[in-house]
Coordinates of C-alpha atoms and ligand atoms in Angstrom, one line a residue:
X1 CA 93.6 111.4 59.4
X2 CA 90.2 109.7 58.8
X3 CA 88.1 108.8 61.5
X4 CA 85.9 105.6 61.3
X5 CA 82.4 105.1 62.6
X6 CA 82.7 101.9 64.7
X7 CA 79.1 102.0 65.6
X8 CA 77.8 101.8 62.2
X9 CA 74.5 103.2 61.9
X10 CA 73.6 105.0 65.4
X11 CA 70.3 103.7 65.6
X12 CA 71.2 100.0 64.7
X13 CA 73.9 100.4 67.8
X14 CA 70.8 102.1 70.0
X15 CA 68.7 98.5 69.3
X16 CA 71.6 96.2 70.4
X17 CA 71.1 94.9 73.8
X18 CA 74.5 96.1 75.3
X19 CA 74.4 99.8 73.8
X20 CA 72.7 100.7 77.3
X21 CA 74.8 99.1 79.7
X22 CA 78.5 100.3 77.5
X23 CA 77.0 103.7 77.7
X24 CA 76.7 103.7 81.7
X25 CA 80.2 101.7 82.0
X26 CA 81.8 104.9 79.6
X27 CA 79.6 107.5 82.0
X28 CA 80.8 106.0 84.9
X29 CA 84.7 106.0 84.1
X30 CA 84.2 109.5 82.6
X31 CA 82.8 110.6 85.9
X32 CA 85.5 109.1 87.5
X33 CA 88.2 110.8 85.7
X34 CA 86.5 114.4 85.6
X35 CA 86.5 113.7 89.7
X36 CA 90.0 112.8 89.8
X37 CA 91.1 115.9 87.7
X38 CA 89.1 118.4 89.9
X39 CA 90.0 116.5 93.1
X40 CA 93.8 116.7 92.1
X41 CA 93.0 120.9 91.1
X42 CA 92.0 121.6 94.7
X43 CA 94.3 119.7 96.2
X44 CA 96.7 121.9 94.7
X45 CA 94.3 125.0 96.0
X46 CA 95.6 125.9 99.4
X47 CA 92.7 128.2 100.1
X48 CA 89.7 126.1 98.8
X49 CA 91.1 122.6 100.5
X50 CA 91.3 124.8 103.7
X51 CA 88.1 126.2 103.6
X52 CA 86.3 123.4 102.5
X53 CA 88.0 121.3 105.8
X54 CA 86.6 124.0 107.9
X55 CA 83.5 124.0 106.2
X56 CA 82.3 127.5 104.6
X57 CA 79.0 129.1 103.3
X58 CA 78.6 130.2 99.5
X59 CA 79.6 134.2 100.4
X60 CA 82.4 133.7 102.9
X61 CA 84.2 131.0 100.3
X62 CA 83.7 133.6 97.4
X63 CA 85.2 136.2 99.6
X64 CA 88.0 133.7 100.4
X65 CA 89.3 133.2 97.0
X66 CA 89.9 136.6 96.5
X67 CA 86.6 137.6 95.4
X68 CA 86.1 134.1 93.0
X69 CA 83.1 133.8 90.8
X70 CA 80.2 133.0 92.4
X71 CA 78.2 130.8 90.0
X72 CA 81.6 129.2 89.0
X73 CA 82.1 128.2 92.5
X74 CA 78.5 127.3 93.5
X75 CA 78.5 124.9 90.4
X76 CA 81.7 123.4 91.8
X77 CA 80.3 122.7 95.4
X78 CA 77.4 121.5 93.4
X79 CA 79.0 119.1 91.4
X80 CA 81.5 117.8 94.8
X81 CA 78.4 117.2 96.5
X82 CA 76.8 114.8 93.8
X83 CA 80.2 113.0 94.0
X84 CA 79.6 112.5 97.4
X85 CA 82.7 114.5 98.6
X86 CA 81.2 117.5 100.3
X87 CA 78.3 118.3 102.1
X88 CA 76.2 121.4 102.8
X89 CA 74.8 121.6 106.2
X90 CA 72.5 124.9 107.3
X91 CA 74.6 126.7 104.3
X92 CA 78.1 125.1 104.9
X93 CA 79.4 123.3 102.7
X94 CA 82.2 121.1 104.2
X95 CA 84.3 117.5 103.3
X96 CA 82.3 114.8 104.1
X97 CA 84.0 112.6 106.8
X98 CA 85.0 110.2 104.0
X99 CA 87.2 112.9 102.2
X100 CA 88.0 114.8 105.2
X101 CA 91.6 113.4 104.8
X102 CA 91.9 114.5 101.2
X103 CA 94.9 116.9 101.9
X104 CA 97.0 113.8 102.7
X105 CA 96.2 111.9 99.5
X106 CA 98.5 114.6 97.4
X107 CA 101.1 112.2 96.4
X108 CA 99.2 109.5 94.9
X109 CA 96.9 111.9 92.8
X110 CA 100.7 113.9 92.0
X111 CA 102.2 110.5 91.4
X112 CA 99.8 109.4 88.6
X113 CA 98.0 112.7 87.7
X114 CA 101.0 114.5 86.8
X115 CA 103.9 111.8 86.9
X116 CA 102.4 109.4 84.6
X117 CA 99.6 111.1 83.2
X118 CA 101.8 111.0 79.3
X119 CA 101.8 107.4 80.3
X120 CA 98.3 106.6 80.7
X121 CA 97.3 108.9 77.5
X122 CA 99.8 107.3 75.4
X123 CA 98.8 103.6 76.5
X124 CA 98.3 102.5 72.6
X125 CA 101.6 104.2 71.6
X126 CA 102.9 102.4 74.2
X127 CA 101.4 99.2 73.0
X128 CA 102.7 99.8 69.9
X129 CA 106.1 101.3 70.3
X130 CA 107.0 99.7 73.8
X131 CA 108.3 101.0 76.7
X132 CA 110.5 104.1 76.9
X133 CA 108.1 105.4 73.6
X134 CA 106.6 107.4 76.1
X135 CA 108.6 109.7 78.9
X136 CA 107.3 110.3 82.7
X137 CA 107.3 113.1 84.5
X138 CA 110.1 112.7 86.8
X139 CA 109.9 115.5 88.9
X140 CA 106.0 114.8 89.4
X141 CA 106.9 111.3 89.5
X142 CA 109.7 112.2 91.9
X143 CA 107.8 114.5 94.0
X144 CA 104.9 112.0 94.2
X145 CA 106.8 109.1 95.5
X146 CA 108.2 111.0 97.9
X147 CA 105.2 112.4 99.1
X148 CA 103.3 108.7 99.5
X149 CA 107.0 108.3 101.1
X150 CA 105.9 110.3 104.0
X151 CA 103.3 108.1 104.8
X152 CA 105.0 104.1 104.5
X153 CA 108.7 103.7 102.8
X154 CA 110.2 106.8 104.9
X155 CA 109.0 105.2 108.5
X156 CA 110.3 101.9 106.9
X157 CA 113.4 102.9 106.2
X158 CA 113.6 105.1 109.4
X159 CA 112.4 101.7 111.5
X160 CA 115.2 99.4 109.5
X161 CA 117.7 101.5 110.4
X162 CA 117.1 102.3 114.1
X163 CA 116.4 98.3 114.1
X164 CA 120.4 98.0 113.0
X165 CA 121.6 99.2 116.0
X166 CA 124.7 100.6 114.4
X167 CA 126.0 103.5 114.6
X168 CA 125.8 104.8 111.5
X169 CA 126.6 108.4 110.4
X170 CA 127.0 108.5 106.6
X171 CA 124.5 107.2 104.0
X172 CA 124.2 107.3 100.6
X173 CA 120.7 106.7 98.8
X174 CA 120.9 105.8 95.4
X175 CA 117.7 107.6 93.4
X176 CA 116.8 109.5 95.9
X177 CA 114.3 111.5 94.3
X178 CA 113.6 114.5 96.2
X179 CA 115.5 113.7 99.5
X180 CA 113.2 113.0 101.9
X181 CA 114.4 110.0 102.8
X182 CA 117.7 112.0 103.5
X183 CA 116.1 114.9 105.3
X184 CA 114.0 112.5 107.4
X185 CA 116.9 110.8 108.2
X186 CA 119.4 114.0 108.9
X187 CA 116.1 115.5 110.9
X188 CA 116.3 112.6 113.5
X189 CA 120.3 111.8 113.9
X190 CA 122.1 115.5 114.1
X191 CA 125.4 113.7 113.3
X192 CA 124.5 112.4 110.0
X193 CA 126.0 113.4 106.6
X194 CA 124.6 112.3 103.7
X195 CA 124.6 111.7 99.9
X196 CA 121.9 111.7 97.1
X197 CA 122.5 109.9 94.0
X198 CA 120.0 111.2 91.2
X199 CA 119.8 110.6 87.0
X200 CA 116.5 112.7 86.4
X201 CA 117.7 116.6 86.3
X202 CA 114.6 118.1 87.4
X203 CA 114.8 116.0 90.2
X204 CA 118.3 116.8 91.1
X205 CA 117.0 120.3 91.2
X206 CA 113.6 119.4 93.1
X207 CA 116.2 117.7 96.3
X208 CA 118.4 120.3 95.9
X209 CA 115.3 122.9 96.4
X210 CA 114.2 120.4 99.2
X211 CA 117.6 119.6 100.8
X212 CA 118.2 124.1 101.0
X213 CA 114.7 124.3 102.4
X214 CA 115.5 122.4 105.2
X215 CA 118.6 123.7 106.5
X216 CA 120.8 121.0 105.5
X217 CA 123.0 122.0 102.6
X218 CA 125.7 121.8 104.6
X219 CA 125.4 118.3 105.4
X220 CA 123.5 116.4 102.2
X221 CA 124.9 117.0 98.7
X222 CA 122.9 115.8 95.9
X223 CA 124.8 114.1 92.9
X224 CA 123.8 114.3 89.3
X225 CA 124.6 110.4 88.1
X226 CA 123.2 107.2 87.3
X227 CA 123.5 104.2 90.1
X228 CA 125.6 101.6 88.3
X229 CA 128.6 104.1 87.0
X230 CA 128.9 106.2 90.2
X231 CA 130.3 105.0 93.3
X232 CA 131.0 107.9 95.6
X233 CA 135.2 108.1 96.8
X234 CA 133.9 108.4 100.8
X235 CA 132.8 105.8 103.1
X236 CA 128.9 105.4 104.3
X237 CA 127.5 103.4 106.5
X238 CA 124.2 102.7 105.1
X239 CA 123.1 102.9 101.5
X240 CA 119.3 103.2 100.6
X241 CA 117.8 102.3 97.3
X242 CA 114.0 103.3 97.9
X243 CA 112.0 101.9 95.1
X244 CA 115.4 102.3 92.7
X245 CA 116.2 98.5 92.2
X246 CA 113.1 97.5 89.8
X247 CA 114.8 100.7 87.9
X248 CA 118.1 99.4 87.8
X249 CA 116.4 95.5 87.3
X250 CA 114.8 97.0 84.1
X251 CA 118.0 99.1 82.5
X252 CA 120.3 96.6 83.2
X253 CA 119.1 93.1 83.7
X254 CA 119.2 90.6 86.6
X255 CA 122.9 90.0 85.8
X256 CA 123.7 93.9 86.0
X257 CA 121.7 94.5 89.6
X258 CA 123.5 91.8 90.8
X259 CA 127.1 92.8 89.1
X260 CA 126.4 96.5 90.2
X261 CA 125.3 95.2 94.1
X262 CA 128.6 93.0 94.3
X263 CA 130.4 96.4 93.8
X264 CA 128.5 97.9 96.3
X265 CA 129.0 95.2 98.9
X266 CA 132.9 95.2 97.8
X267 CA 133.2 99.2 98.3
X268 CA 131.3 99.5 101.9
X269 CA 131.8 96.0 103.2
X270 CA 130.3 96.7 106.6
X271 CA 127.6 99.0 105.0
X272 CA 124.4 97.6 105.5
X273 CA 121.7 98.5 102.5
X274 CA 118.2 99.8 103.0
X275 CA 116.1 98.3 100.2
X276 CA 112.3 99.1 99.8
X277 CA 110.6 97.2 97.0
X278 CA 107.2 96.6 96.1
X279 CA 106.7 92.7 95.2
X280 CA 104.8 91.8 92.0
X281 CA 101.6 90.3 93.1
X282 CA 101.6 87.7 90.3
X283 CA 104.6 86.0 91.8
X284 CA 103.3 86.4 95.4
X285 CA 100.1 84.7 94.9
X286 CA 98.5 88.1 95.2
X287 CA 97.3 88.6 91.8
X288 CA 93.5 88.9 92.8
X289 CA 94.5 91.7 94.5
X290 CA 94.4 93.9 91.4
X291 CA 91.1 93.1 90.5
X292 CA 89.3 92.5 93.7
X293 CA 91.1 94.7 96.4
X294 CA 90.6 98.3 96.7
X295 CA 93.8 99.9 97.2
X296 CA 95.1 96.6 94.9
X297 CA 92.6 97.9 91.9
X298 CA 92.9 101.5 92.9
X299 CA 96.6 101.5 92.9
X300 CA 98.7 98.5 91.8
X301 CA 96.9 97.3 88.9
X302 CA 97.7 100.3 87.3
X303 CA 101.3 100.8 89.2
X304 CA 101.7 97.0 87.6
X305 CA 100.8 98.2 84.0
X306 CA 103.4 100.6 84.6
X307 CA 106.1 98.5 84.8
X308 CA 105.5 97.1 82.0
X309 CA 105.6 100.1 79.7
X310 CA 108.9 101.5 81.4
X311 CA 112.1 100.5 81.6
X312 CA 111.7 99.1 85.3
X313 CA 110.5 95.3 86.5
X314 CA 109.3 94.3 89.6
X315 CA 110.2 91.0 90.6
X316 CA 109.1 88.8 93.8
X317 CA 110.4 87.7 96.6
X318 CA 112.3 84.6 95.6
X319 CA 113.7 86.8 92.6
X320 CA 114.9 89.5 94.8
X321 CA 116.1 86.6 97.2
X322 CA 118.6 85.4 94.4
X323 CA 119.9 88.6 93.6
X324 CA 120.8 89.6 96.9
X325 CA 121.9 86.2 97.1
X326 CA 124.2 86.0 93.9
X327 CA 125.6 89.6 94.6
X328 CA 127.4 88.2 98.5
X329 CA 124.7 89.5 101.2
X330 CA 121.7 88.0 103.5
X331 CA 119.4 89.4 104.3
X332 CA 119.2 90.4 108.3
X333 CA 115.6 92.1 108.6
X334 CA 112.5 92.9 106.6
X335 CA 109.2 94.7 107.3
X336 CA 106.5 95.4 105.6
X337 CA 104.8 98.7 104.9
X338 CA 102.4 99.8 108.0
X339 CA 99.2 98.0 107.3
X340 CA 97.4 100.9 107.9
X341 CA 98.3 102.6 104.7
X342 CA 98.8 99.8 102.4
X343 CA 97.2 96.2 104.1
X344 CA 98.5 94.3 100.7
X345 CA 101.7 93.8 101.8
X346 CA 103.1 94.3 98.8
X347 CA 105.5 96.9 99.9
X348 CA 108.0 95.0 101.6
X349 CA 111.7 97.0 102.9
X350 CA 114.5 94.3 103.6
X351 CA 118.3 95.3 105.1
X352 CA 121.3 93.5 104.0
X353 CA 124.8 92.5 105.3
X354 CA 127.6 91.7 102.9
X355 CA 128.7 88.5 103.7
X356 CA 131.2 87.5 100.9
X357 CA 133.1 89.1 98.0
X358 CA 131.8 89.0 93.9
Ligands
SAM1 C1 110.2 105.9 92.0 S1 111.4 107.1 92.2 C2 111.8 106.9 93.9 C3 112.4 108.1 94.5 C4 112.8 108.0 95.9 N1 113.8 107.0 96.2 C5 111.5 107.8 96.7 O1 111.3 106.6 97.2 O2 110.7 108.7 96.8 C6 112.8 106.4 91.4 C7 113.9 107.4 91.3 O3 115.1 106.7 90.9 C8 115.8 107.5 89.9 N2 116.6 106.6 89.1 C9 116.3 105.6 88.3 N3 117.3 105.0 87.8 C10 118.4 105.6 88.3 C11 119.8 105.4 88.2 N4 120.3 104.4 87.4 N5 120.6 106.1 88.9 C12 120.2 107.1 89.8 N6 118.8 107.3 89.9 C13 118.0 106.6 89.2 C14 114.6 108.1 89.1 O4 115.0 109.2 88.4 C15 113.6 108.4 90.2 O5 113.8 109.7 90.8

């Protein structure tokens, strides 16, 4: 392979009157990144992410990681507290209040960071190849959905079921990742039985893992299958597809969501369906969002990109309207994710009653 000098000669580039201001923009996204990488390693450090919450002198922290590296570690603090995300006060060094929360932020860094990381590298094979030319991580991606979960689609889905008012003791949730969804729900209502419908393997294994964990083999069993071609022989009274429709939008079409929701609606009639979605914000009038919104630019515009380099498509509200529409059910409730978390309102979870047949 050869490589090509795009700047000609280096001095000539040095004279032009952007050279400056390209080199601070590159600085500042490489700063960026090398945060978000060591961000996302302690994270993942148990015994520096507590130590650092509690705040901890140079010694005690050394001591702490089972006798670490001092200089290694004393550069680290160093370079955290140029970032802005620690503090040293009389010789401890501590989270600033602005990153005091950074325990709970796991999902999204595991989400991205290790879920679509082979994504975001591959972005010009991608462009070239198109979607599917590059795989996810769907454990990480899995794992890191679920763990954002915790925070707005779980409650949703938890809030538009208690809202149904029925007394439901079976569901089925088709792509259900790692099974929280299914252990939150089994946690709450002692009588419930459920069923996990997964097509990633890893993930099968990851709610399998998670389902034992909790105590509740005995009353979730996770499938190995994709949606469309498996329809489980028992009856449920509510069937969740968290973030699983855009998937099924994008391997099948329009015409196959709605085909495959008909035979939903035809096999649980009275079931009613837990859908959480997140809308395109083009569609919704939202698309400044992405560029001028914080947790629209810090999170959707990439999570947008996304979708257009996989085989999954988000769609808007009027889209998702028709399908529901088209495949015989209303819709009887929607809410959107708690504004505290996510104030786009992007994240929207409806519940549907079938109301006809095909
Ligand atoms: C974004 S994740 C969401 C996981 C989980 N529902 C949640 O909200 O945390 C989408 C999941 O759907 C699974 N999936 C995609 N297409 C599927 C299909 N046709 N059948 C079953 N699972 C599918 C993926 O493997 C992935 O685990």
């Amino acid at each position: 392979m050869t490589t090509r000098s795009t700047v000609g000669d280096a001095s000539e580039a040095v004279a032009r009157p952007n050279f400056r201001p390209s080199l601070l923009t590159g600085l500042h996204y490489l700063s960026a990144w090398a945060t978000a990488e060591v961000l996302w390693a302690v994270l993942r450090d148990d015994a520096l992410l507590e130590a650092l919450e509690e705040g901890v002198t140079l010694a005690n922290l050394v001591d702490r990681l089972g006798q670490g590296d001092a200089r290694a570690i004393d550069g680290l603090l160093t370079a955290l507290r140029c970032e802005g995300i620690v503090a040293v006060d009389d010789g401890f060094w501590k989270l600033v209040p602005m990153t005091e929360e950074l325990r709970v932020l796991r999902g999204w860094f595991e989400f991205f960071m290790d879920g679509y990381r082979p994504l975001f590298q591959g972005a010009t094979t991608l462009a070239r190849a198109g979607a599917g030319s590059v795989e996810r991580d769907s454990l990480h991606v899995a794992l890191g959905s679920a763990a954002i979960g915790e925070f707005d689609s779980v409650p949703l889905a938890l809030d538009l079921i208690d809202r149904a008012d029925k007394p439901g003791r079976a569901v089925l949730d088709y792509g259900c990742g790692n099974a929280s969804y299914l252990t939150a729900l089994c946690a709450r209502n002692p009588e419930m039985t459920a069923i996990g419908v997964e097509v990633a393997e890893d993930a099968v294994r990851g709610a399998q893992a998670h389902v034992a964990a909790c105590g509740m083999s005995h009353r979730i069993s996770i499938v190995h299958a994709s949606a469309p071609d498996y329809i489980p022989a028992v009856d449920v009274d509510f069937v969740v597809f968290a973030f699983v429709l855009h998937e099924i939008v994008g391997e099948r079409g329009i015409g196959g969501t709605v085909e495959f929701l008909a035979a939903i609606g035809a096999r649980f009639p009275h079931a009613r369906l837990i859908i959480i979605e997140i809308l395109h914000p083009v569609p919704e009038g939202k698309g400044d969002l992405l560029s001028h919104d914080p947790h629209g630019r810090g999170f959707y515009n990439w999570y947008v990109w996304i979708h257009t380099v996989t085989t999954q498509r988000l769609l808007g509200t009027s889209d998702w309207a028709q399908i529901f529409a088209r495949a015989g059910f209303k819709v009887v409730d929607t809410q959107a994710a708690d504004p505290r978390i996510d104030s786009t309102g992007l994240e929207i979870g409806y519940a549907l009653e079938y109301i006809r047949e095909g």
